[in-house]
PDB file of C-alpha atoms and ligand atoms in Angstrom:
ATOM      1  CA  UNK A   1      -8.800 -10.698  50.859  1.00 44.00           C
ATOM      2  CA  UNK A   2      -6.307  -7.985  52.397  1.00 47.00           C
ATOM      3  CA  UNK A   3      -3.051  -8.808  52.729  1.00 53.00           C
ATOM      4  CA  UNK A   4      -3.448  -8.746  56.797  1.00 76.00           C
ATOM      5  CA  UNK A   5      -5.150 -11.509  56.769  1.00 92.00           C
ATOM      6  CA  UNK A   6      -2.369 -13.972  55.575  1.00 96.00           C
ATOM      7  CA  UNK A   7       1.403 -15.036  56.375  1.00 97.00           C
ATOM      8  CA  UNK A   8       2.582 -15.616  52.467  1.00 97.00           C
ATOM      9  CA  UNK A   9       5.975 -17.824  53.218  1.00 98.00           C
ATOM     10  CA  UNK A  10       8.094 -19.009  50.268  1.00 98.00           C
ATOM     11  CA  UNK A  11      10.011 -22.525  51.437  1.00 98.00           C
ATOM     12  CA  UNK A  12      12.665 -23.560  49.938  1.00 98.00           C
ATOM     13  CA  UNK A  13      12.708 -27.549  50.818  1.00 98.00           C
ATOM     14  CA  UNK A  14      14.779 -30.645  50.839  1.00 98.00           C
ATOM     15  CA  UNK A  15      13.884 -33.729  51.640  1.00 98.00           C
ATOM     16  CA  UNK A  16      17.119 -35.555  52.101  1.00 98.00           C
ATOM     17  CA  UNK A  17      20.415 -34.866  51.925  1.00 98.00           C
ATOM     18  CA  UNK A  18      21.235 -35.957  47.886  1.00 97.00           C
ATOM     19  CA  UNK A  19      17.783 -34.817  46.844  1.00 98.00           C
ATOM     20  CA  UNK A  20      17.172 -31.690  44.818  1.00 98.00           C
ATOM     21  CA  UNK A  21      15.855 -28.930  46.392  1.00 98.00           C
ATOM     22  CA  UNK A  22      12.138 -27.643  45.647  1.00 98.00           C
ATOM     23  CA  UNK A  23       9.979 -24.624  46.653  1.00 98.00           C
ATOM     24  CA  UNK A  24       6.751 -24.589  48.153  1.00 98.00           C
ATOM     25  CA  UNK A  25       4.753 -21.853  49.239  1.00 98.00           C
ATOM     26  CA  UNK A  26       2.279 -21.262  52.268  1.00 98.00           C
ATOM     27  CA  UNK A  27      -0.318 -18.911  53.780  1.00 97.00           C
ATOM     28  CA  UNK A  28      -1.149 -18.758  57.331  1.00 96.00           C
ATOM     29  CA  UNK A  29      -4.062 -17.150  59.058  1.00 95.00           C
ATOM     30  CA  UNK A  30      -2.243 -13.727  60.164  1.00 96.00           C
ATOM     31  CA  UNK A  31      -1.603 -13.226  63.779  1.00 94.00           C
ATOM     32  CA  UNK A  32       0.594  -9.857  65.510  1.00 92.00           C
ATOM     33  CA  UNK A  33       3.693 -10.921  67.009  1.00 92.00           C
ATOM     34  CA  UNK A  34       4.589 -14.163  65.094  1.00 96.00           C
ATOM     35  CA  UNK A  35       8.452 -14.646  64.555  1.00 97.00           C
ATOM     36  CA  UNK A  36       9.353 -17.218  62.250  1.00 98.00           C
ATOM     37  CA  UNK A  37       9.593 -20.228  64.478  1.00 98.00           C
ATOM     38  CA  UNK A  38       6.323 -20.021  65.511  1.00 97.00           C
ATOM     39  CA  UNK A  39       4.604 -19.661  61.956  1.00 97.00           C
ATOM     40  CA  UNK A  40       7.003 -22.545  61.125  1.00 98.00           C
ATOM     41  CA  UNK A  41       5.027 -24.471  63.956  1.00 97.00           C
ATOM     42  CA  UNK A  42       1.696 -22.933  62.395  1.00 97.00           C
ATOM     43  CA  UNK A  43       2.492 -25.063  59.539  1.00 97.00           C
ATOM     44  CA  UNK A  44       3.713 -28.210  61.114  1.00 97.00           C
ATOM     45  CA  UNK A  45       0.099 -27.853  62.554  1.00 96.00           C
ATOM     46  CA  UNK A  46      -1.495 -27.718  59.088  1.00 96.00           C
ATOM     47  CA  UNK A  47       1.188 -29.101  56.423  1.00 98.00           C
ATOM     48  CA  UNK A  48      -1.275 -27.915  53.543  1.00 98.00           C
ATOM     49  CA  UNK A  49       0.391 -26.114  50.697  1.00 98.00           C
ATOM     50  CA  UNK A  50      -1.235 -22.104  49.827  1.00 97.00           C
ATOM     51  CA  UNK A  51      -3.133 -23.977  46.954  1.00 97.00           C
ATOM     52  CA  UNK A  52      -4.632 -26.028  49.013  1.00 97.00           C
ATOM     53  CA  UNK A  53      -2.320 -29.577  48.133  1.00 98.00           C
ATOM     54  CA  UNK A  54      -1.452 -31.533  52.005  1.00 98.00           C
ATOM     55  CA  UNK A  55       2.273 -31.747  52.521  1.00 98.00           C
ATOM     56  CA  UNK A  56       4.389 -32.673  54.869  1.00 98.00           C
ATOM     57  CA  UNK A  57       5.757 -30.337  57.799  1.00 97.00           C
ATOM     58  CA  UNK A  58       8.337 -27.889  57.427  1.00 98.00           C
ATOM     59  CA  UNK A  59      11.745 -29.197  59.306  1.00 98.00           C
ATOM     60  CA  UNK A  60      13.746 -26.694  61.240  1.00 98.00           C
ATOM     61  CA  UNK A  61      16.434 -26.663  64.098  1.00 97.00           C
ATOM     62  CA  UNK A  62      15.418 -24.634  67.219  1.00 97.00           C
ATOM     63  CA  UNK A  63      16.239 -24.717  71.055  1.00 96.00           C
ATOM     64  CA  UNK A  64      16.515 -21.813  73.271  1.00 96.00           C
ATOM     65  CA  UNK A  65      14.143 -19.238  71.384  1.00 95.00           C
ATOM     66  CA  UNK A  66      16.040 -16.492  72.683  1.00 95.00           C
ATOM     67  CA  UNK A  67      18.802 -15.950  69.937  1.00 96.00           C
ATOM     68  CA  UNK A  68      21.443 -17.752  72.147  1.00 96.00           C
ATOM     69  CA  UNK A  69      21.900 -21.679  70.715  1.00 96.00           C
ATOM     70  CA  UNK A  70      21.943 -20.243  67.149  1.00 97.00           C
ATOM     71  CA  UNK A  71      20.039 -23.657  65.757  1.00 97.00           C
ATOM     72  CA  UNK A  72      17.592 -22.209  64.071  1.00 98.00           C
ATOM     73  CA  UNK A  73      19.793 -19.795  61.727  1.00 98.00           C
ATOM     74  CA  UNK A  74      18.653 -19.539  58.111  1.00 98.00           C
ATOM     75  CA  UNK A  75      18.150 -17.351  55.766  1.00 98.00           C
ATOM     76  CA  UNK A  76      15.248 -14.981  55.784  1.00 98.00           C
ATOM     77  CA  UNK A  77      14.686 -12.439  52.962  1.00 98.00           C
ATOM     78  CA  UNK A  78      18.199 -13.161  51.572  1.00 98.00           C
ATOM     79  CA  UNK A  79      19.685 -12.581  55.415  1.00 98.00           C
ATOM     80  CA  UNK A  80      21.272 -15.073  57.294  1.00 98.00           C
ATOM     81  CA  UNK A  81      19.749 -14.758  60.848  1.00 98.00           C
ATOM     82  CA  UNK A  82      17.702 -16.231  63.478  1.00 98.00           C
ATOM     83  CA  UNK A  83      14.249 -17.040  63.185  1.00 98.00           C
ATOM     84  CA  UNK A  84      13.562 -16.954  66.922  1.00 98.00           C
ATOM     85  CA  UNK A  85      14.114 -13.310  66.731  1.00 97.00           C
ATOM     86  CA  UNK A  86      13.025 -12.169  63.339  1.00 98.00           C
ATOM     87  CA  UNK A  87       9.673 -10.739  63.848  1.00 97.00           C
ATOM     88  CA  UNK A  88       7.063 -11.900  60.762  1.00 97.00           C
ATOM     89  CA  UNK A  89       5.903  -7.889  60.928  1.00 96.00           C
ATOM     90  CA  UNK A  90       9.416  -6.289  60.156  1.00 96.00           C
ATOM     91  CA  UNK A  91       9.080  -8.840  56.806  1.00 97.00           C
ATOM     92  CA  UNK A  92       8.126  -8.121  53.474  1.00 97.00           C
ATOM     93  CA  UNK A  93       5.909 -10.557  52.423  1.00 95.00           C
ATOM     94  CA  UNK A  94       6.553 -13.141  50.771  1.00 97.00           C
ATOM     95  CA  UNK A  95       8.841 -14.436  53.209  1.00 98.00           C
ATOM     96  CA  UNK A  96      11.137 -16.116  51.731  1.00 98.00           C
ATOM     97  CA  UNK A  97      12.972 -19.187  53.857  1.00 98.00           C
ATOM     98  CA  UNK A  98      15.860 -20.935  52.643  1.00 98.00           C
ATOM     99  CA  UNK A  99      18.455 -23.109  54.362  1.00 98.00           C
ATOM    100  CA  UNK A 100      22.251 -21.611  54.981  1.00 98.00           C
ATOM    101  CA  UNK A 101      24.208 -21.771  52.146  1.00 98.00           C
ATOM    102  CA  UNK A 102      28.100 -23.414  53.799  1.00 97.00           C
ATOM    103  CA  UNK A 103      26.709 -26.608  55.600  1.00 97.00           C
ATOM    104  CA  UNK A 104      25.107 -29.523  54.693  1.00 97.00           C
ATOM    105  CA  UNK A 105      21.393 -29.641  54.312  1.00 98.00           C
ATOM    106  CA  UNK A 106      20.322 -32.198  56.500  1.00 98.00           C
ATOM    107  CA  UNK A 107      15.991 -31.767  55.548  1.00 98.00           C
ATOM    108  CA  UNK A 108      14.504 -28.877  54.996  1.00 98.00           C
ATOM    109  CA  UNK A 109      15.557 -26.053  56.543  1.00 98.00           C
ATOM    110  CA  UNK A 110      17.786 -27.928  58.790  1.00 98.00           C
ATOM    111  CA  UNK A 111      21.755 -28.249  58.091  1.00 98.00           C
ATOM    112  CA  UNK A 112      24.151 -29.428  60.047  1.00 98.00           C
ATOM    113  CA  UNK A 113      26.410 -27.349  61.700  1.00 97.00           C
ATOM    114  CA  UNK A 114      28.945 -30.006  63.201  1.00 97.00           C
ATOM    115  CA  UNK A 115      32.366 -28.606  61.207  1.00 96.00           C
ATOM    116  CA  UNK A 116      32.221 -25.671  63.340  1.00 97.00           C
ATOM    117  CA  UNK A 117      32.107 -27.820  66.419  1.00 97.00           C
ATOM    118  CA  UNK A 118      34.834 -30.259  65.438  1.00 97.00           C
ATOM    119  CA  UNK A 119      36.965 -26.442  64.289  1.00 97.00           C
ATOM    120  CA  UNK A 120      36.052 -25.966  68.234  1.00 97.00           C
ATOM    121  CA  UNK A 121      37.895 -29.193  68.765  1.00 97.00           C
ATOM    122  CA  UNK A 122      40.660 -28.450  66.749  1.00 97.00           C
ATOM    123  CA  UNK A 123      41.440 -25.290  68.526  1.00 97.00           C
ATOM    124  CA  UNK A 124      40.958 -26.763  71.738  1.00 96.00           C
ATOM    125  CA  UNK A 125      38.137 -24.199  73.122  1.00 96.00           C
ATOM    126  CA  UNK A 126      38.438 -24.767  76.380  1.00 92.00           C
ATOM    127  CA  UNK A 127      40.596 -24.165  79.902  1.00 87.00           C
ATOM    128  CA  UNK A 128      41.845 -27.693  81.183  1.00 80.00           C
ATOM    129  CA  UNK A 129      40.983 -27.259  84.755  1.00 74.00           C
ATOM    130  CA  UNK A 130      39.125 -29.989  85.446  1.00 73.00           C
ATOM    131  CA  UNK A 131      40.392 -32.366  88.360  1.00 75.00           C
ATOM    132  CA  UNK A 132      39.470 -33.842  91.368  1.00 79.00           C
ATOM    133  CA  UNK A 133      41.595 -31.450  93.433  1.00 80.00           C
ATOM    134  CA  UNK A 134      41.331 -27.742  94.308  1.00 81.00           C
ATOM    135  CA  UNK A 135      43.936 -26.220  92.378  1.00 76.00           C
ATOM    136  CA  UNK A 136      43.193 -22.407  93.944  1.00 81.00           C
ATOM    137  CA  UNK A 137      42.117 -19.775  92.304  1.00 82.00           C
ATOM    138  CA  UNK A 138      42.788 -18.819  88.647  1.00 80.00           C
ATOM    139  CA  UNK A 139      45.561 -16.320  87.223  1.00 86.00           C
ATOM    140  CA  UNK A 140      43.882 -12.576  87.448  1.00 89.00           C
ATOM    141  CA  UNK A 141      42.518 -10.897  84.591  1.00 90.00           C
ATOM    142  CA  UNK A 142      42.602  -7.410  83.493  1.00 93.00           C
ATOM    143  CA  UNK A 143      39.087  -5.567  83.383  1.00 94.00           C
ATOM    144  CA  UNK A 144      40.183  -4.568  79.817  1.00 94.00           C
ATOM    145  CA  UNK A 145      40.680  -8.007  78.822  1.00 94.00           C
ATOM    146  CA  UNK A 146      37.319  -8.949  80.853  1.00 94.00           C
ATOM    147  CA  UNK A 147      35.423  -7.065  78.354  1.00 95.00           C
ATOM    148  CA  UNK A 148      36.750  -8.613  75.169  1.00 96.00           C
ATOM    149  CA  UNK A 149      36.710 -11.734  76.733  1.00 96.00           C
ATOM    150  CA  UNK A 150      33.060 -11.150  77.417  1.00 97.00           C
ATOM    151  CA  UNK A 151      32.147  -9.831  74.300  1.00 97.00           C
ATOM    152  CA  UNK A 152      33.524 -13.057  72.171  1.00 98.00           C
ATOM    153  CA  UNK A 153      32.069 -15.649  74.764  1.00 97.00           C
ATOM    154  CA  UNK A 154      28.857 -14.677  73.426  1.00 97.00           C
ATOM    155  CA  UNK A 155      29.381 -16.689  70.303  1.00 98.00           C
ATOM    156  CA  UNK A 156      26.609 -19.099  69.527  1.00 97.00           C
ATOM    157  CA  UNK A 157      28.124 -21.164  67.111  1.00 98.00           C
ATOM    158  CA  UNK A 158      25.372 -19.614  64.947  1.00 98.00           C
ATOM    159  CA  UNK A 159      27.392 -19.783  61.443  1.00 98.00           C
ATOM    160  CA  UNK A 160      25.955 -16.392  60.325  1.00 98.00           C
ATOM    161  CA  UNK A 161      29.544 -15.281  60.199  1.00 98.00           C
ATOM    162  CA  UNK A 162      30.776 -18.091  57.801  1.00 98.00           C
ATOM    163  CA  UNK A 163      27.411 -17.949  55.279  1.00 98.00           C
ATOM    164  CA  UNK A 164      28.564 -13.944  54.975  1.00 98.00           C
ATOM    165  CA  UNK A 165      32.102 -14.902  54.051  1.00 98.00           C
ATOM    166  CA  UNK A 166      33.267 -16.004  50.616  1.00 97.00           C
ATOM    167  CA  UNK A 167      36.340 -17.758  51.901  1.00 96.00           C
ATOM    168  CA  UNK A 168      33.823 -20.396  53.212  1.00 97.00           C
ATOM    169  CA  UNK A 169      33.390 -22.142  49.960  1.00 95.00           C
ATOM    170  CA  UNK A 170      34.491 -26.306  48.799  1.00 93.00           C
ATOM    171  CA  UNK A 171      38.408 -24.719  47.171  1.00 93.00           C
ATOM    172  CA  UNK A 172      38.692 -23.345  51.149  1.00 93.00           C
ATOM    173  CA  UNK A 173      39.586 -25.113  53.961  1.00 94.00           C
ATOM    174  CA  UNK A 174      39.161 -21.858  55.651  1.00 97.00           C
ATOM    175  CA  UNK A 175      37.305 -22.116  59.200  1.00 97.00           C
ATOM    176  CA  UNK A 176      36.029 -18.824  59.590  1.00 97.00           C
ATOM    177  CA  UNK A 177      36.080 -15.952  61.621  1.00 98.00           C
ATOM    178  CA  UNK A 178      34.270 -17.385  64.507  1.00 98.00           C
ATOM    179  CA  UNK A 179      37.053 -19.843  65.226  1.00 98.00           C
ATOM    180  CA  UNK A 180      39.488 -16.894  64.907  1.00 98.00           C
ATOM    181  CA  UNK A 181      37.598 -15.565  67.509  1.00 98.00           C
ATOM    182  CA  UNK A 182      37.090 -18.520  70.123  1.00 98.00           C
ATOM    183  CA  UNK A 183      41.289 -18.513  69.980  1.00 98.00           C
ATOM    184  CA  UNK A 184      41.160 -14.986  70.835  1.00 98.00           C
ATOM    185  CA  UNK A 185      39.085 -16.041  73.429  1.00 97.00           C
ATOM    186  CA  UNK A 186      41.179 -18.865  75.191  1.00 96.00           C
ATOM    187  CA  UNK A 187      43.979 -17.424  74.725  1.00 96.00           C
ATOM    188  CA  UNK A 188      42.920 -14.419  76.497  1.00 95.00           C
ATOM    189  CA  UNK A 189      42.163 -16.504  79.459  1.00 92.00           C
ATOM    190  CA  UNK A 190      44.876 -16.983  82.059  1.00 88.00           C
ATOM    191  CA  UNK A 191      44.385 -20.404  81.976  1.00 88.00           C
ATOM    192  CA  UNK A 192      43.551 -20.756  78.838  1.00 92.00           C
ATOM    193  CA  UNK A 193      46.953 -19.244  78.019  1.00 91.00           C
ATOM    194  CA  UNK A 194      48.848 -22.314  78.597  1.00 90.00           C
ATOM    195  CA  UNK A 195      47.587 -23.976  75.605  1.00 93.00           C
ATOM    196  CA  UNK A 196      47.912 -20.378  73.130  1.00 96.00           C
ATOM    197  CA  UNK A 197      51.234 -21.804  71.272  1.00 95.00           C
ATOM    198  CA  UNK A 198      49.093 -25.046  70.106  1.00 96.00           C
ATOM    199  CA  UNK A 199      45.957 -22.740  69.207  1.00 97.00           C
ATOM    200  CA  UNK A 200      48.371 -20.527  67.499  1.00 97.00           C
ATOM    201  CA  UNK A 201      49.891 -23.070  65.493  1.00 97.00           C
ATOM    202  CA  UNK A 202      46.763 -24.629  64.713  1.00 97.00           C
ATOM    203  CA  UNK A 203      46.027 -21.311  63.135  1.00 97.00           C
ATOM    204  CA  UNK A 204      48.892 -21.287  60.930  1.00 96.00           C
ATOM    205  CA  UNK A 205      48.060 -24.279  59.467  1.00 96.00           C
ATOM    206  CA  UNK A 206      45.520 -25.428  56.744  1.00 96.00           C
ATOM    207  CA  UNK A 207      42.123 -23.504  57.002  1.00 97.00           C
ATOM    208  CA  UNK A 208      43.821 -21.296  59.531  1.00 97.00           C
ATOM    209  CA  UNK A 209      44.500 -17.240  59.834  1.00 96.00           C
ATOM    210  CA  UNK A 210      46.367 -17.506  56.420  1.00 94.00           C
ATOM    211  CA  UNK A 211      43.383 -18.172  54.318  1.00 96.00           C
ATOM    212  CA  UNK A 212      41.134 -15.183  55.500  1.00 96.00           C
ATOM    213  CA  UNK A 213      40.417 -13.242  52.309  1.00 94.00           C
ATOM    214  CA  UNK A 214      39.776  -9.958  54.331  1.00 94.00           C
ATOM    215  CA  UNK A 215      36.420  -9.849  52.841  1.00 96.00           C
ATOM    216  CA  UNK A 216      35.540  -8.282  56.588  1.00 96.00           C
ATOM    217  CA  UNK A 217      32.143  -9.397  55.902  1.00 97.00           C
ATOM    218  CA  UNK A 218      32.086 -11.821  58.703  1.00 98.00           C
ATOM    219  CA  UNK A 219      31.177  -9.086  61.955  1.00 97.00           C
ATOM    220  CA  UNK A 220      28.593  -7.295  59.728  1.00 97.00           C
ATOM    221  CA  UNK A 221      26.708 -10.564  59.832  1.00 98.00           C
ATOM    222  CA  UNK A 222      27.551 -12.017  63.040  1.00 98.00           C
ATOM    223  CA  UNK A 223      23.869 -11.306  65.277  1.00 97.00           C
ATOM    224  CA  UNK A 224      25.932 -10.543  68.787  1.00 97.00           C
ATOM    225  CA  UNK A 225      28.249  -7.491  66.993  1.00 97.00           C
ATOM    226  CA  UNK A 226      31.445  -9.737  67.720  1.00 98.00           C
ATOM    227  CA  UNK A 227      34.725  -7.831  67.442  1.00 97.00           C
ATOM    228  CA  UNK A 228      35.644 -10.366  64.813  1.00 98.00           C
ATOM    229  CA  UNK A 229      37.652  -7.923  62.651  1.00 97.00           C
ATOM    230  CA  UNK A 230      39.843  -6.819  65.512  1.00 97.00           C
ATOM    231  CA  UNK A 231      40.284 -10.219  66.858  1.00 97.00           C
ATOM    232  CA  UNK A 232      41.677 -11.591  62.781  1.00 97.00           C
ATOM    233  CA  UNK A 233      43.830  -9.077  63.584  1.00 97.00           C
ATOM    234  CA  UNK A 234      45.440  -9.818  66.846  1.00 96.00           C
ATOM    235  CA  UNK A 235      45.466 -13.577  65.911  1.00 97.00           C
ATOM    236  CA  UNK A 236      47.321 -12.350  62.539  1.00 96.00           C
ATOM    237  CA  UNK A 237      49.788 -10.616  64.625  1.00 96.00           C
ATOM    238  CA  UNK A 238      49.882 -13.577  66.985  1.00 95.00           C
ATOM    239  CA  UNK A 239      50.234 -16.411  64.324  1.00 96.00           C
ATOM    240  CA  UNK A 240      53.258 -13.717  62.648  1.00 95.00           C
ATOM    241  CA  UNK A 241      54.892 -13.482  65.778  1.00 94.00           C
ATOM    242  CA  UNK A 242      54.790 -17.004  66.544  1.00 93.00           C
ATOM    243  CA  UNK A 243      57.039 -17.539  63.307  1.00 90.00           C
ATOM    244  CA  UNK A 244      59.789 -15.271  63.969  1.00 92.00           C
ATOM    245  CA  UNK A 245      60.492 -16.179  67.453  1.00 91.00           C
ATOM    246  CA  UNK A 246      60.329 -19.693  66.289  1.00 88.00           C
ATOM    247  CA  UNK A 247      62.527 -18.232  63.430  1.00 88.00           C
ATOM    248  CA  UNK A 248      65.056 -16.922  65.807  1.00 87.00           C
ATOM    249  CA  UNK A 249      64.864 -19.697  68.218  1.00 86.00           C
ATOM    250  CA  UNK A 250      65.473 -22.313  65.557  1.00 82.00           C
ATOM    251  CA  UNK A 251      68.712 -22.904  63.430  1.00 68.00           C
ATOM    252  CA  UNK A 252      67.371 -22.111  59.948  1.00 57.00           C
ATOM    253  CA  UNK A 253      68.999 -18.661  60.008  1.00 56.00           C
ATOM    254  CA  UNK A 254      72.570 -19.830  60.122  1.00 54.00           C
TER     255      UNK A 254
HETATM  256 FE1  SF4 B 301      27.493 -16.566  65.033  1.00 75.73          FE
HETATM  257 FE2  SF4 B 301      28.934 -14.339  65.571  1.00 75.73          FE
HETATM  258 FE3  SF4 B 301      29.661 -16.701  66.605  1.00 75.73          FE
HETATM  259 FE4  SF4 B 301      29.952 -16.228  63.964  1.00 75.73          FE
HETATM  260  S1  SF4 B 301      31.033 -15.200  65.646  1.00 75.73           S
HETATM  261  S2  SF4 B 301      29.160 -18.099  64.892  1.00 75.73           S
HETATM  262  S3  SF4 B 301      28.154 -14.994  63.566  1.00 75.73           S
HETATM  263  S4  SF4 B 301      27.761 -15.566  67.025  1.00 75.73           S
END
């Protein structure tokens, strides 16, 4: 038969946590504008293996289908990306699915993704406004620092930037360039700025700013083009300045 007329899809699978992993492949009747999720649902429709042998469905994480929740990252043809947004006809075939490489597998495709929300805790990534009183309006913000501002609070959370970076590994306590980021962010923020000192010295401590590599591999990966170079930079320069003033401030010189 020609090639049109199948999906090939090569699964890498898990089916808990300790277990080994395993592959398994598929083949779908071929349809035009399939992304991945939806010839992952294909098969949760027909768990039957492409020799013919019933299995069970494919798991996956997915939410928003519109590349903005980032659950249902993995890698695709040895990229970490999306699968609401990867097309099945920009693929070579077979497409090869495996789960991301720095988190725990959960099932399947599936891993869980919770150290980069407890980093988000760390770092506190967030303005404490909230209260049962109108405090007024908000410190003004510079259109310049709008845009960065902008640009970084369209992190998903995705982990694309950590499975790119080889700091991200079990010797590293490293959190990655997307929390480098989110304390760009917030401390950006004229609210937010009232908490910068504890982000900052968050940073300087273990996994923090200190134990980037500089691989720069992180905003080549990251699926929103997040100025997450620039921003290991000005968090470098922040975390550096930090320490001198404290330097200068404290009586360790004399
Ligand atoms: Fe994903 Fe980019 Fe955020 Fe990293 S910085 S988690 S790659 S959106």
């Amino acid at each position: 038969m020609a090639e049109k007329e199948f999906i090939h899809l090569k699964i890498k699978r898990q089916d808990t946590p300790e277990s080994n992993p395993y592959w398994q492949e598929f083949k779908i009747p071929y349809k035009k504008k399939h992304n991945i999720v939806s010839v992952l649902k294909e098969i949760q429709k027909n768990p039957v293996t492409a020799d013919g042998t019933p299995t069970t469905p494919v798991v996956w994480e997915s939410n928003c289908m519109e590349e903005v929740c980032g659950s249902c990252t993995m890698i695709i043809n040895g990229k970490v990306q999306q699968g609401c947004s990867t097309l099945v006809d920009h693929c070579k075939q077979p497409i090869v699915l495996e789960p991301m490489s720095k988190f725990p597998v959960i099932r399947d495709l599936m891993v869980d993704r919770n150290s980069m929300f407890e980093n988000l805790k760390k770092v506190m990534a967030w303005i404490p406004i909230d209260g049962s009183f109108d405090m007024g309006p908000g410190p003004k913000m510079s259109p310049k620092e709008h845009l960065v501002a902008y640009e970084l609070s369209r992190c998903m959370t995705c982990g694309c930037c950590l499975e790119a970076c080889p700091q991200i590994n079990p010797r590293s306590k490293f959190m990655g360039a997307q929390i480098v980021g989110q304390v760009r962010l917030f401390n950006i923020h004229g609210s937010g700025k009232m908490q910068a000192e504890d982000r900052i010295e968050v940073m300087k401590g273990p996994g923090g700013i200190t134990e980037c590599g500089n691989a720069q591999l992180c905003q080549e990966a990251c699926p929103k083009d997040l100025p997450l170079l620039n921003s290991i930079g000005q968090i470098n320069r922040q975390t550096t300045w930090s320490g001198i003033l404290k330097w200068f401030n404290s009586g360790d010189r004399e």
